């Protein structure tokens, strides 16, 4: 295996050295500079000598501190690998938004950095500080650098270093990012399961891909995944056959076999995905191959719920029974693999042997991991690999995505669970793998679907639709298009798992879940679902408040999301809760209402939201000249269509990419003293420019080509 960094980062302290000529205190880690503290002349620094700042040895934490004999401003420079993030060193607290990020922004008051490739968490406390830049910058060696100023003094400024943080502090033991990283690209697609179930047919797939091709592929949908229903009913179908036969053969509903499925999907320009399971249902087959199956203390074949007969997670059994069907499916042209019931292989299968004292916990975990390793080797590193379901620490370092929530369906209980589990597990997003909240059933109540689609897209989750498209009306098609594709969002916070609210959000209710109740009963049941009471209402309970920060060639902005997992009251939300500077003015734009909300500072008014509804607000720092404040193309406003925005010589230019033949709207804030003089669009047509209230200009742009360059001329009357 090729290493990403030269050595495994040591679980050992960063060593200090003082350079008098530059008055700089350096800390070096893993053979390279990590932290430099520049002390002004005439100031006496006090700091720990040698390695006695190690708070604990396992997991390892080192505390660095710096005191000064009198107040002074010191400069701190952090140097990290090419994959690093500004990271809040704890999960969102009360009245704090859950933080996500696209790009490498440095966020106001977020007091931590995470070096992904070294699995090193850094956080600091004890003094006022501020960033000197807005983004992590590339240094001369190809790594990333962050710089801040600290108001030092006699009270120590404390820096904590937690080496191998996810691996040892959070106990994801298989996390070795210096050796292997998952694929981090966004995934958007469609799956057959919730649409057609086990009765899916080749005609269903062909009809659906034709619909997806027209309505969603131009907007970024890439994958079509066939789920349970294509394979033989008994796994495997013949006692004397191979386990691979169950998956490489298809049933009578797919007469052209796997090659026919892949061909029909690829013909429409999609990548083909396939579902498989770890279960073996044929007792006759298992009896015939007893040497490859786990045997219980009673001498009988080990049998587990959902998994049936349990294959041995050993080289010989896996090479004979598992590798061939993964390799065969890969050779058929599948590039996306979902392995289901793998949690049952461990928890309902192998753990029975642990309970009986036949096998150790370590052996059970190793066998599950070996199963996943053999599957990964068979499909190859280029294929996309999803483990399903349950967050499995044993799958870390082998899979690209992991399903973090239970089975989806159109009920509110299922939708709410997807939102809540996306929040609970967000600290793993694009650190360990891509988070999969399970399929999005957009056929649910329209507001619920809009909330879930918005969250999955903005948070960068694995976005797989799963409906019969005949159930999509014009409104649902429009909503899905606005949320495609999912983004490359990574977590902006970390910390131990919050276990203070329930894992399984189920209630004995009507088929439509909480939606069957009304009025106060509906609200009370929604609170009960999260383990709360109506008497403990908070402005932003669990999973309801998010803040996504963008740092792209198109600029810097934030998107705040409120999701009514319970009915949310009207409130004033402090900008600090979103990791925004409180003393700066921002333009606010409500995406789903397509309306400008004005300039805000310190706080923003948030509206009352009924259960299941959402509010998505874009926030851009006021520049004092004409600037983009909102768009209609994507819920991110707009990390998808906007390639570049610039202002030069009284001209505003926007480079955008879109879907040919469609029209999108872009909103500009035009301050007093600037007058619009006209515009042009290369590659497109300006179909309308409308002056709105509050100095807003709305421009409608038709995409005659996929790429359009818009130029608006302004007269700066202030300078005249």
XYZ file of C-alpha atoms in Angstrom, residues 18-716:
699
model
C 13.841 28.743 20.882
C 15.537 30.833 18.169
C 16.789 34.019 19.761
C 17.644 35.775 16.481
C 14.021 35.749 15.320
C 12.514 35.609 18.814
C 10.497 32.607 17.737
C 9.438 29.594 19.791
C 9.107 26.619 17.455
C 7.355 23.293 18.010
C 8.268 20.485 15.624
C 6.244 17.314 15.156
C 6.853 14.229 13.002
C 10.043 15.724 11.641
C 8.602 19.020 10.382
C 7.572 22.417 11.810
C 4.120 22.504 13.390
C 3.784 25.733 15.383
C 5.822 28.932 15.469
C 5.185 31.625 18.087
C 6.796 34.983 17.330
C 7.429 37.082 20.455
C 7.882 40.885 20.248
C 11.165 42.413 21.358
C 11.326 43.393 25.002
C 8.845 40.688 26.058
C 9.903 37.773 28.262
C 8.120 34.507 27.347
C 7.418 31.679 29.794
C 6.748 28.209 28.421
C 7.075 24.559 29.343
C 10.454 22.944 29.011
C 10.966 19.446 27.601
C 8.063 16.962 27.485
C 6.303 17.555 30.784
C 3.303 19.007 28.989
C 2.022 15.514 28.200
C -1.302 15.289 30.005
C -1.770 11.589 29.264
C -0.041 8.863 27.330
C -2.964 6.874 25.951
C -4.745 8.487 24.278
C -1.970 11.034 23.930
C -2.543 14.717 24.745
C 0.155 17.366 24.954
C -0.467 20.826 26.366
C 1.642 23.736 25.193
C 1.330 27.030 27.023
C 2.797 30.486 26.664
C 2.776 33.334 29.206
C 4.315 36.794 28.832
C 5.713 39.080 31.483
C 3.466 41.875 30.158
C 0.644 42.192 27.615
C 1.682 41.931 23.967
C 0.434 40.646 20.622
C 2.127 37.480 19.442
C 1.845 35.854 16.038
C 1.132 32.116 15.858
C 1.726 30.190 12.627
C 0.487 26.604 12.230
C 1.929 24.421 9.462
C 0.073 21.261 8.484
C -0.238 18.698 5.686
C -2.029 19.375 2.398
C -5.307 18.190 3.940
C -6.257 20.316 6.928
C -9.410 22.004 8.176
C -10.432 24.723 10.604
C -12.276 22.604 13.152
C -14.257 23.418 16.269
C -12.828 21.009 18.873
C -16.239 20.048 20.225
C -19.723 19.329 18.931
C -22.270 22.119 18.605
C -23.538 23.209 21.999
C -26.732 24.970 22.983
C -27.547 27.783 20.538
C -24.602 26.824 18.311
C -25.028 25.756 14.706
C -23.544 22.487 13.493
C -20.624 23.556 11.296
C -19.822 22.345 7.791
C -17.381 23.665 5.201
C -16.641 23.551 1.498
C -13.065 24.558 0.725
C -10.612 25.729 3.390
C -12.248 28.691 5.176
C -11.042 30.060 8.483
C -14.128 30.645 10.605
C -14.741 33.346 13.152
C -14.121 32.131 16.738
C -13.566 28.490 15.686
C -10.571 27.645 17.868
C -9.205 24.488 16.336
C -7.369 22.968 13.384
C -7.395 19.374 12.259
C -4.581 17.954 10.170
C -6.410 15.176 8.341
C -3.426 13.220 7.043
C -1.706 13.219 10.440
C -4.943 12.736 12.406
C -3.826 15.597 14.642
C -6.310 17.867 16.442
C -5.079 21.254 17.675
C -7.125 23.622 19.834
C -6.350 26.726 21.881
C -7.798 28.592 24.842
C -7.147 31.320 27.410
C -6.624 34.537 25.410
C -8.346 36.681 22.810
C -7.237 35.926 19.280
C -8.136 36.484 15.622
C -7.205 35.083 12.225
C -4.964 37.236 10.027
C -6.423 35.730 6.850
C -9.697 34.259 5.632
C -8.500 30.854 4.365
C -5.901 28.193 4.923
C -3.056 28.936 2.502
C -0.628 26.656 0.681
C 2.963 27.034 1.857
C 6.179 26.578 -0.116
C 6.273 22.854 0.609
C 2.720 22.113 -0.555
C 1.247 21.966 2.936
C -1.332 24.275 4.476
C -0.703 27.186 6.789
C -2.882 29.212 9.165
C -1.870 32.352 10.994
C -3.459 34.109 13.946
C -2.713 36.910 16.380
C -3.000 36.296 20.112
C -3.368 38.918 22.837
C -0.874 37.386 25.249
C -0.150 38.216 28.861
C 0.489 36.696 32.237
C -2.528 34.401 31.928
C -1.338 31.403 29.866
C -2.445 30.893 26.295
C -2.960 27.137 26.055
C -2.569 24.995 22.934
C -3.612 21.337 23.127
C -2.258 18.738 20.717
C -4.126 15.454 20.434
C -2.130 13.026 18.315
C -3.963 10.336 16.325
C -7.197 11.932 17.434
C -9.900 9.946 15.616
C -7.893 6.757 15.881
C -7.201 6.815 19.632
C -9.270 9.551 21.295
C -12.482 8.660 19.438
C -11.470 4.976 19.114
C -11.746 4.546 15.347
C -8.829 2.154 15.529
C -8.671 1.390 11.806
C -8.412 5.051 10.819
C -4.951 5.469 9.255
C -5.251 8.426 6.898
C -1.498 8.486 6.337
C -1.976 5.170 4.488
C -5.425 5.380 2.844
C -8.147 7.930 2.222
C -11.701 7.282 0.970
C -13.026 8.868 -2.189
C -14.309 12.281 -1.231
C -16.229 13.271 -4.353
C -19.949 14.048 -3.980
C -22.341 11.213 -4.834
C -25.818 11.830 -6.282
C -27.977 9.113 -7.777
C -31.112 6.965 -7.692
C -31.806 3.519 -6.199
C -34.575 1.089 -7.019
C -35.379 -0.075 -3.466
C -37.951 2.385 -2.129
C -39.288 2.853 -5.644
C -40.029 -0.759 -6.577
C -38.814 -3.041 -3.765
C -38.033 -6.675 -4.482
C -40.413 -6.654 -7.424
C -38.197 -4.367 -9.516
C -37.991 -5.239 -13.215
C -35.735 -4.378 -16.128
C -38.593 -2.296 -17.547
C -38.797 -0.312 -14.286
C -35.113 0.491 -14.525
C -35.263 1.462 -18.201
C -38.310 3.675 -17.707
C -36.769 5.359 -14.669
C -33.375 5.993 -16.255
C -35.159 7.634 -19.199
C -36.896 9.994 -16.743
C -33.690 10.659 -14.793
C -31.838 11.355 -18.023
C -34.220 14.154 -18.961
C -34.969 15.704 -15.582
C -31.981 15.130 -13.285
C -28.831 14.088 -15.143
C -28.244 17.623 -16.489
C -28.353 18.832 -12.871
C -25.711 16.426 -11.606
C -27.292 13.013 -10.927
C -24.687 10.397 -11.902
C -25.486 6.952 -10.468
C -28.293 4.446 -10.933
C -28.125 1.649 -8.369
C -30.107 -1.589 -8.581
C -31.132 -2.828 -5.171
C -32.583 -6.030 -3.741
C -34.760 -7.807 -6.307
C -32.554 -8.662 -9.285
C -30.948 -11.757 -7.735
C -32.180 -15.314 -7.314
C -34.687 -15.885 -4.519
C -32.531 -18.462 -2.721
C -28.912 -17.492 -2.009
C -27.309 -19.336 -3.687
C -29.871 -20.990 -5.961
C -28.248 -24.437 -6.145
C -26.784 -26.650 -3.446
C -23.920 -27.738 -5.702
C -23.361 -24.332 -7.238
C -21.407 -21.265 -6.156
C -22.427 -18.460 -3.839
C -21.540 -16.121 -6.707
C -24.393 -17.567 -8.773
C -26.949 -15.754 -6.608
C -25.486 -12.386 -7.586
C -24.034 -12.915 -11.050
C -27.193 -14.544 -12.362
C -30.381 -12.525 -12.538
C -33.970 -13.660 -12.131
C -36.648 -13.755 -14.809
C -37.442 -10.050 -14.385
C -34.006 -9.247 -15.820
C -33.782 -11.574 -18.831
C -30.649 -9.934 -20.284
C -28.586 -10.505 -17.151
C -26.117 -8.194 -15.468
C -24.678 -7.016 -18.756
C -28.171 -5.969 -19.840
C -28.706 -3.979 -16.627
C -25.354 -2.219 -16.900
C -25.825 -1.589 -20.607
C -29.224 0.051 -20.192
C -27.859 2.317 -17.434
C -24.689 3.277 -19.277
C -26.595 3.900 -22.489
C -28.187 6.884 -20.738
C -24.819 8.164 -19.518
C -25.060 6.983 -15.876
C -22.668 4.910 -13.805
C -24.154 1.587 -12.685
C -24.422 0.582 -9.034
C -25.407 -2.728 -7.458
C -26.688 -3.982 -4.098
C -25.406 -7.193 -2.531
C -25.857 -8.772 0.870
C -23.646 -10.707 3.265
C -26.433 -13.251 3.900
C -26.600 -16.893 2.800
C -30.154 -18.269 2.916
C -29.679 -21.821 1.578
C -29.191 -24.272 4.407
C -28.459 -27.070 1.931
C -25.606 -25.048 0.430
C -24.209 -24.192 3.865
C -24.368 -27.836 4.950
C -22.558 -28.909 1.794
C -19.799 -26.364 2.489
C -19.686 -26.658 6.301
C -15.945 -26.007 6.340
C -16.611 -22.454 5.091
C -19.344 -21.623 7.625
C -19.337 -20.815 11.319
C -20.510 -23.636 13.580
C -22.173 -23.019 16.934
C -21.263 -24.737 20.222
C -24.065 -27.241 19.569
C -22.388 -28.450 16.392
C -25.076 -26.922 14.187
C -24.618 -24.220 11.555
C -24.592 -20.803 13.161
C -27.802 -18.969 12.277
C -28.383 -15.256 12.759
C -31.353 -12.943 12.243
C -31.205 -11.237 8.819
C -27.881 -12.912 8.024
C -29.056 -16.578 8.078
C -25.935 -18.762 7.717
C -22.646 -17.114 8.604
C -19.630 -17.463 6.340
C -16.242 -17.667 7.983
C -14.318 -14.438 7.662
C -11.160 -16.312 6.756
C -8.942 -16.296 3.675
C -9.960 -19.647 2.173
C -13.728 -19.263 2.636
C -13.794 -15.659 1.425
C -11.578 -16.352 -1.582
C -13.878 -19.181 -2.662
C -17.305 -17.721 -1.886
C -17.119 -13.909 -1.723
C -14.329 -12.695 -3.990
C -15.778 -14.279 -7.186
C -19.103 -12.443 -7.103
C -17.585 -9.062 -6.290
C -15.008 -9.530 -9.031
C -17.645 -10.739 -11.450
C -19.922 -7.768 -10.808
C -16.981 -5.439 -11.306
C -16.179 -7.119 -14.609
C -19.829 -6.655 -15.613
C -19.284 -2.903 -15.410
C -20.586 -1.881 -11.979
C -18.678 0.998 -10.381
C -20.746 1.512 -7.221
C -21.168 -1.271 -4.666
C -23.491 -1.333 -1.680
C -22.885 -4.202 0.752
C -25.933 -4.699 2.956
C -26.556 -6.639 6.162
C -22.871 -6.469 6.948
C -23.710 -5.251 10.468
C -25.826 -8.372 10.972
C -22.850 -10.506 9.967
C -21.120 -9.168 13.078
C -23.841 -8.323 15.579
C -26.359 -11.094 14.850
C -23.852 -13.658 13.642
C -20.316 -13.637 14.977
C -21.262 -12.071 18.306
C -23.234 -15.211 19.139
C -19.909 -17.022 19.219
C -18.476 -14.283 21.428
C -21.414 -14.727 23.801
C -20.701 -18.451 23.946
C -17.012 -17.893 24.701
C -15.981 -19.548 21.432
C -14.557 -16.395 19.846
C -13.083 -13.168 21.197
C -14.401 -9.719 20.353
C -11.137 -9.024 18.550
C -11.511 -12.154 16.412
C -15.094 -11.263 15.488
C -14.086 -7.743 14.472
C -11.129 -9.084 12.483
C -13.386 -11.486 10.554
C -15.817 -8.754 9.630
C -12.941 -6.580 8.511
C -11.471 -9.395 6.461
C -14.810 -9.824 4.689
C -14.817 -6.118 3.770
C -11.147 -6.208 2.809
C -11.657 -9.077 0.363
C -14.653 -7.318 -1.152
C -12.632 -4.113 -1.568
C -9.750 -5.952 -3.200
C -12.123 -7.699 -5.599
C -13.906 -4.546 -6.807
C -10.692 -2.499 -6.918
C -9.735 0.890 -5.535
C -11.429 2.757 -8.397
C -14.915 1.473 -7.532
C -17.101 3.215 -4.945
C -17.792 1.104 -1.848
C -20.667 1.669 0.615
C -21.064 -0.321 3.843
C -24.641 -0.748 4.992
C -25.876 -0.380 7.584
C -24.869 1.016 10.939
C -21.682 2.930 11.671
C -19.047 0.201 11.682
C -15.645 1.139 13.054
C -14.310 -2.074 11.493
C -15.113 -0.720 8.007
C -13.061 2.465 8.441
C -10.085 2.504 6.107
C -11.775 0.192 3.599
C -15.033 1.822 2.504
C -15.789 5.161 0.890
C -19.174 5.601 2.571
C -21.080 4.218 5.522
C -24.796 4.306 6.181
C -25.410 6.224 9.381
C -29.215 5.954 9.721
C -31.834 3.216 9.641
C -34.089 2.318 6.741
C -35.802 5.259 5.090
C -39.431 5.617 4.018
C -41.793 8.569 3.426
C -43.010 8.836 7.053
C -42.011 11.735 9.275
C -40.364 9.388 11.767
C -38.017 8.147 9.030
C -37.310 11.619 7.617
C -36.672 12.994 11.111
C -34.331 10.102 11.862
C -32.316 10.898 8.727
C -31.950 14.535 9.784
C -31.053 13.690 13.374
C -28.553 10.967 12.502
C -26.920 13.281 9.943
C -26.326 15.644 12.864
C -25.218 12.950 15.306
C -22.566 11.536 12.964
C -21.497 14.734 11.226
C -18.083 14.686 12.919
C -17.147 11.743 10.661
C -18.161 13.459 7.400
C -15.286 13.243 4.904
C -12.873 12.414 7.710
C -13.583 8.689 8.017
C -15.851 8.310 4.971
C -18.884 9.877 3.308
C -22.032 9.779 5.463
C -25.069 8.052 3.930
C -28.391 8.911 5.625
C -30.132 6.326 3.384
C -32.414 7.029 0.468
C -34.306 10.282 0.099
C -37.997 9.579 -0.509
C -39.006 12.824 -2.197
C -42.573 11.512 -2.560
C -43.108 12.304 1.121
C -44.870 15.482 2.241
C -43.429 18.188 0.019
C -42.075 20.311 2.891
C -40.452 17.278 4.542
C -38.801 16.267 1.292
C -37.547 19.809 0.740
C -35.978 19.813 4.213
C -34.254 16.469 3.809
C -33.020 17.201 0.294
C -31.680 20.582 1.399
C -29.825 19.113 4.357
C -28.324 16.137 2.529
C -27.159 18.359 -0.324
C -25.711 21.099 1.883
C -24.088 18.701 4.354
C -22.514 16.763 1.486
C -24.166 13.452 2.304
C -24.630 10.602 -0.121
C -27.752 11.763 -1.956
C -29.632 8.820 -3.464
C -33.244 9.311 -4.509
C -35.503 6.289 -4.301
C -38.996 6.849 -5.654
C -41.021 5.773 -8.618
C -40.694 8.975 -10.674
C -44.362 8.693 -11.646
C -45.002 10.072 -8.131
C -43.070 13.271 -8.830
C -45.090 16.356 -9.609
C -43.633 19.570 -11.012
C -42.889 20.953 -7.548
C -40.931 17.902 -6.433
C -38.942 17.810 -9.667
C -38.038 21.472 -9.171
C -36.973 20.879 -5.544
C -34.779 17.921 -6.472
C -33.115 19.895 -9.257
C -32.293 22.725 -6.822
C -30.515 20.219 -4.540
C -28.493 18.398 -7.200
C -25.690 17.664 -6.978
C -24.752 17.038 -3.369
C -21.770 19.098 -2.212
C -18.246 18.207 -1.100
C -18.929 19.436 2.440
C -16.656 18.300 5.274
C -17.372 18.575 8.959
C -16.319 21.770 10.691
C -16.535 20.314 14.193
C -15.476 17.212 16.035
C -15.800 15.515 19.382
C -17.250 12.434 21.056
C -20.622 11.111 19.966
C -23.651 12.723 21.593
C -25.691 9.905 23.131
C -28.165 12.098 24.995
C -31.013 11.576 22.543
C -32.569 8.383 21.189
C -31.078 6.330 18.393
C -34.313 4.832 17.076
C -36.922 7.490 16.352
C -40.075 5.392 16.199
C -43.535 5.905 17.618
C -46.670 3.738 17.564
C -48.571 5.924 15.124
C -50.421 5.907 11.840
C -48.609 5.074 8.617
C -47.696 8.685 7.996
C -46.022 8.978 11.387
C -46.291 12.244 13.261
C -48.051 13.793 10.302
C -51.168 11.909 11.383
C -51.451 14.029 14.527
C -52.622 17.627 14.617
C -52.094 20.818 16.611
C -50.589 20.511 20.082
C -50.629 16.727 19.885
C -48.437 16.861 16.794
C -45.943 19.169 18.503
C -45.864 17.092 21.700
C -45.242 13.899 19.778
C -42.459 15.591 17.793
C -40.731 16.564 21.039
C -41.233 13.076 22.440
C -39.571 11.653 19.344
C -36.353 13.426 20.315
C -36.638 12.526 23.980
C -37.758 16.048 24.875
C -40.882 17.544 26.398
C -42.917 20.449 25.171
C -42.022 22.242 28.424
C -38.312 22.202 27.530
C -38.690 24.019 24.251
C -35.505 25.600 22.965
C -35.035 27.920 19.984
C -32.715 25.386 18.344
C -32.984 21.824 19.657
C -30.933 18.879 18.473
C -30.158 18.780 14.725
C -32.210 21.877 13.882
C -29.519 24.530 13.276
C -26.665 24.252 10.750
C -24.097 26.641 9.284
C -22.258 25.816 6.051
C -19.258 27.943 5.085
C -18.005 28.202 1.511
C -14.525 29.157 0.366
C -14.428 28.711 -3.409
C -13.176 30.582 -6.504
C -16.672 32.126 -6.514
C -15.988 33.783 -3.154
C -16.722 33.398 0.555
C -20.211 33.060 2.015
C -22.286 31.153 4.548
C -25.570 29.271 4.249
C -27.591 28.933 7.445
C -30.124 26.136 7.629
C -32.977 25.740 10.132
C -34.784 22.396 10.084
C -37.956 21.963 12.114
C -37.372 18.545 13.675
C -39.872 20.000 16.129
C -41.990 23.105 15.489
C -39.612 26.076 15.707
C -40.612 29.446 17.113
C -39.753 32.814 15.598
C -36.431 33.913 17.044
C -33.496 36.303 16.829
C -30.412 34.265 15.955
C -27.008 35.691 16.889
C -24.561 35.595 13.980
C -21.937 34.245 16.391
C -24.002 31.043 16.563
C -23.218 30.572 12.864
C -19.456 31.229 13.304
C -19.841 34.640 11.632
C -18.261 37.881 12.816
C -20.926 39.724 14.842
C -19.715 43.244 13.984
C -19.889 42.811 10.190
C -22.868 43.501 7.911
C -24.128 40.625 5.755
C -26.642 40.449 2.914
C -29.275 37.804 3.729
C -31.240 35.888 1.093
C -33.963 33.270 1.681
C -33.452 30.561 -0.943
C -36.768 28.713 -0.968
C -38.766 31.949 -0.802
C -36.431 33.533 -3.378
C -36.416 36.855 -1.552
C -33.865 39.305 -0.213
C -34.062 39.770 3.561
C -31.904 42.897 3.821
C -28.586 43.590 5.501
C -28.069 42.114 8.953
C -25.471 42.482 11.687
C -25.104 40.811 15.093
C -28.389 38.887 14.705
C -30.875 37.768 12.101
C -34.617 37.294 12.483
C -35.690 33.711 11.817
C -39.296 32.870 11.087
C -41.593 30.394 12.773
C -41.407 26.985 11.129
C -44.089 24.269 11.249
C -42.960 20.696 11.830
C -40.837 19.377 8.973
C -40.316 22.723 7.244
C -36.978 24.436 6.674
C -35.500 27.867 6.065
C -32.277 28.223 4.052
C -30.559 31.621 4.197
C -27.474 32.744 2.298
C -25.264 35.292 4.079
C -22.634 37.286 2.177
C -20.421 39.944 3.699
C -21.302 43.408 2.412
C -18.557 44.715 0.110
C -19.961 48.196 -0.441
C -20.265 47.683 -4.214
C -22.557 45.652 -6.507
C -22.344 41.982 -5.571
C -24.124 38.655 -5.879
C -26.430 37.878 -2.942
C -28.519 34.933 -4.173
C -29.297 32.562 -7.026
C -32.060 30.168 -8.000
C -29.903 27.308 -9.321
C -28.765 25.526 -6.175
C -29.609 25.518 -2.478
C -25.978 26.474 -1.751
C -26.446 29.886 -3.419
C -24.271 29.010 -5.334
C -21.374 26.582 -5.165
C -22.624 24.838 -8.306
C -23.313 27.345 -11.071
C -21.101 30.306 -10.129
C -17.510 29.824 -11.253
C -16.209 33.332 -10.604
C -17.463 36.745 -9.518
C -15.328 39.843 -9.929
C -15.615 43.641 -9.867
C -13.279 45.767 -11.954
C -13.485 49.227 -13.559
C -17.142 49.669 -12.645
C -18.025 46.362 -14.279
C -19.531 43.387 -12.473
C -18.718 40.040 -14.097
C -20.167 36.627 -13.285
C -18.967 33.365 -14.854
C -21.670 30.725 -14.515
C -22.351 27.171 -15.664
C -25.875 25.865 -16.137
C -28.240 23.561 -17.942
C -28.756 24.455 -21.585
C -32.202 25.753 -22.393
C -33.018 26.659 -18.775
C -33.342 30.073 -17.173
C -31.967 30.901 -13.736
C -32.203 34.047 -11.642
C -29.352 35.887 -9.928
C -29.877 38.649 -7.382
C -27.434 41.560 -6.971
C -27.243 44.039 -4.138
C -26.607 47.503 -5.598
C -25.622 50.072 -2.942
C -26.710 53.685 -3.058
C -24.526 55.664 -5.471
C -24.307 52.898 -8.114
C -26.581 52.929 -11.151
C -27.085 49.977 -13.509
C -26.210 50.996 -17.079
C -26.799 47.763 -18.999
C -25.414 44.290 -19.449
C -24.484 41.488 -21.817
C -24.241 37.699 -21.639
C -21.863 35.654 -23.796
C -23.216 32.138 -24.224
C -26.624 33.122 -22.874
C -29.392 35.672 -22.995
C -30.421 38.214 -20.384
C -34.174 37.709 -20.508
C -34.932 40.310 -17.872
C -33.413 42.736 -15.382
C -35.768 43.922 -12.670
C -35.167 46.530 -9.968
C -36.501 45.228 -6.659
C -36.869 46.859 -3.258
C -33.883 47.559 -0.993
C -31.493 48.181 -3.879
C -31.747 44.661 -5.303
C -31.406 43.874 -8.999
C -32.809 40.576 -10.254
C -31.330 39.238 -13.494
C -32.873 36.304 -15.385
C -30.335 34.440 -17.538
C -31.160 31.837 -20.177
C -28.380 29.321 -20.770
C -27.988 29.001 -24.540
C -24.687 27.258 -23.823
C -23.473 25.409 -20.780
C -21.157 28.285 -19.836
C -22.234 31.915 -19.710
C -20.238 35.078 -19.010
C -22.365 37.946 -17.683
C -21.105 41.530 -17.585
C -23.088 44.392 -16.029
C -21.969 48.015 -16.342
C -22.501 50.404 -13.439
C -21.996 54.106 -13.042
C -20.401 54.998 -9.725
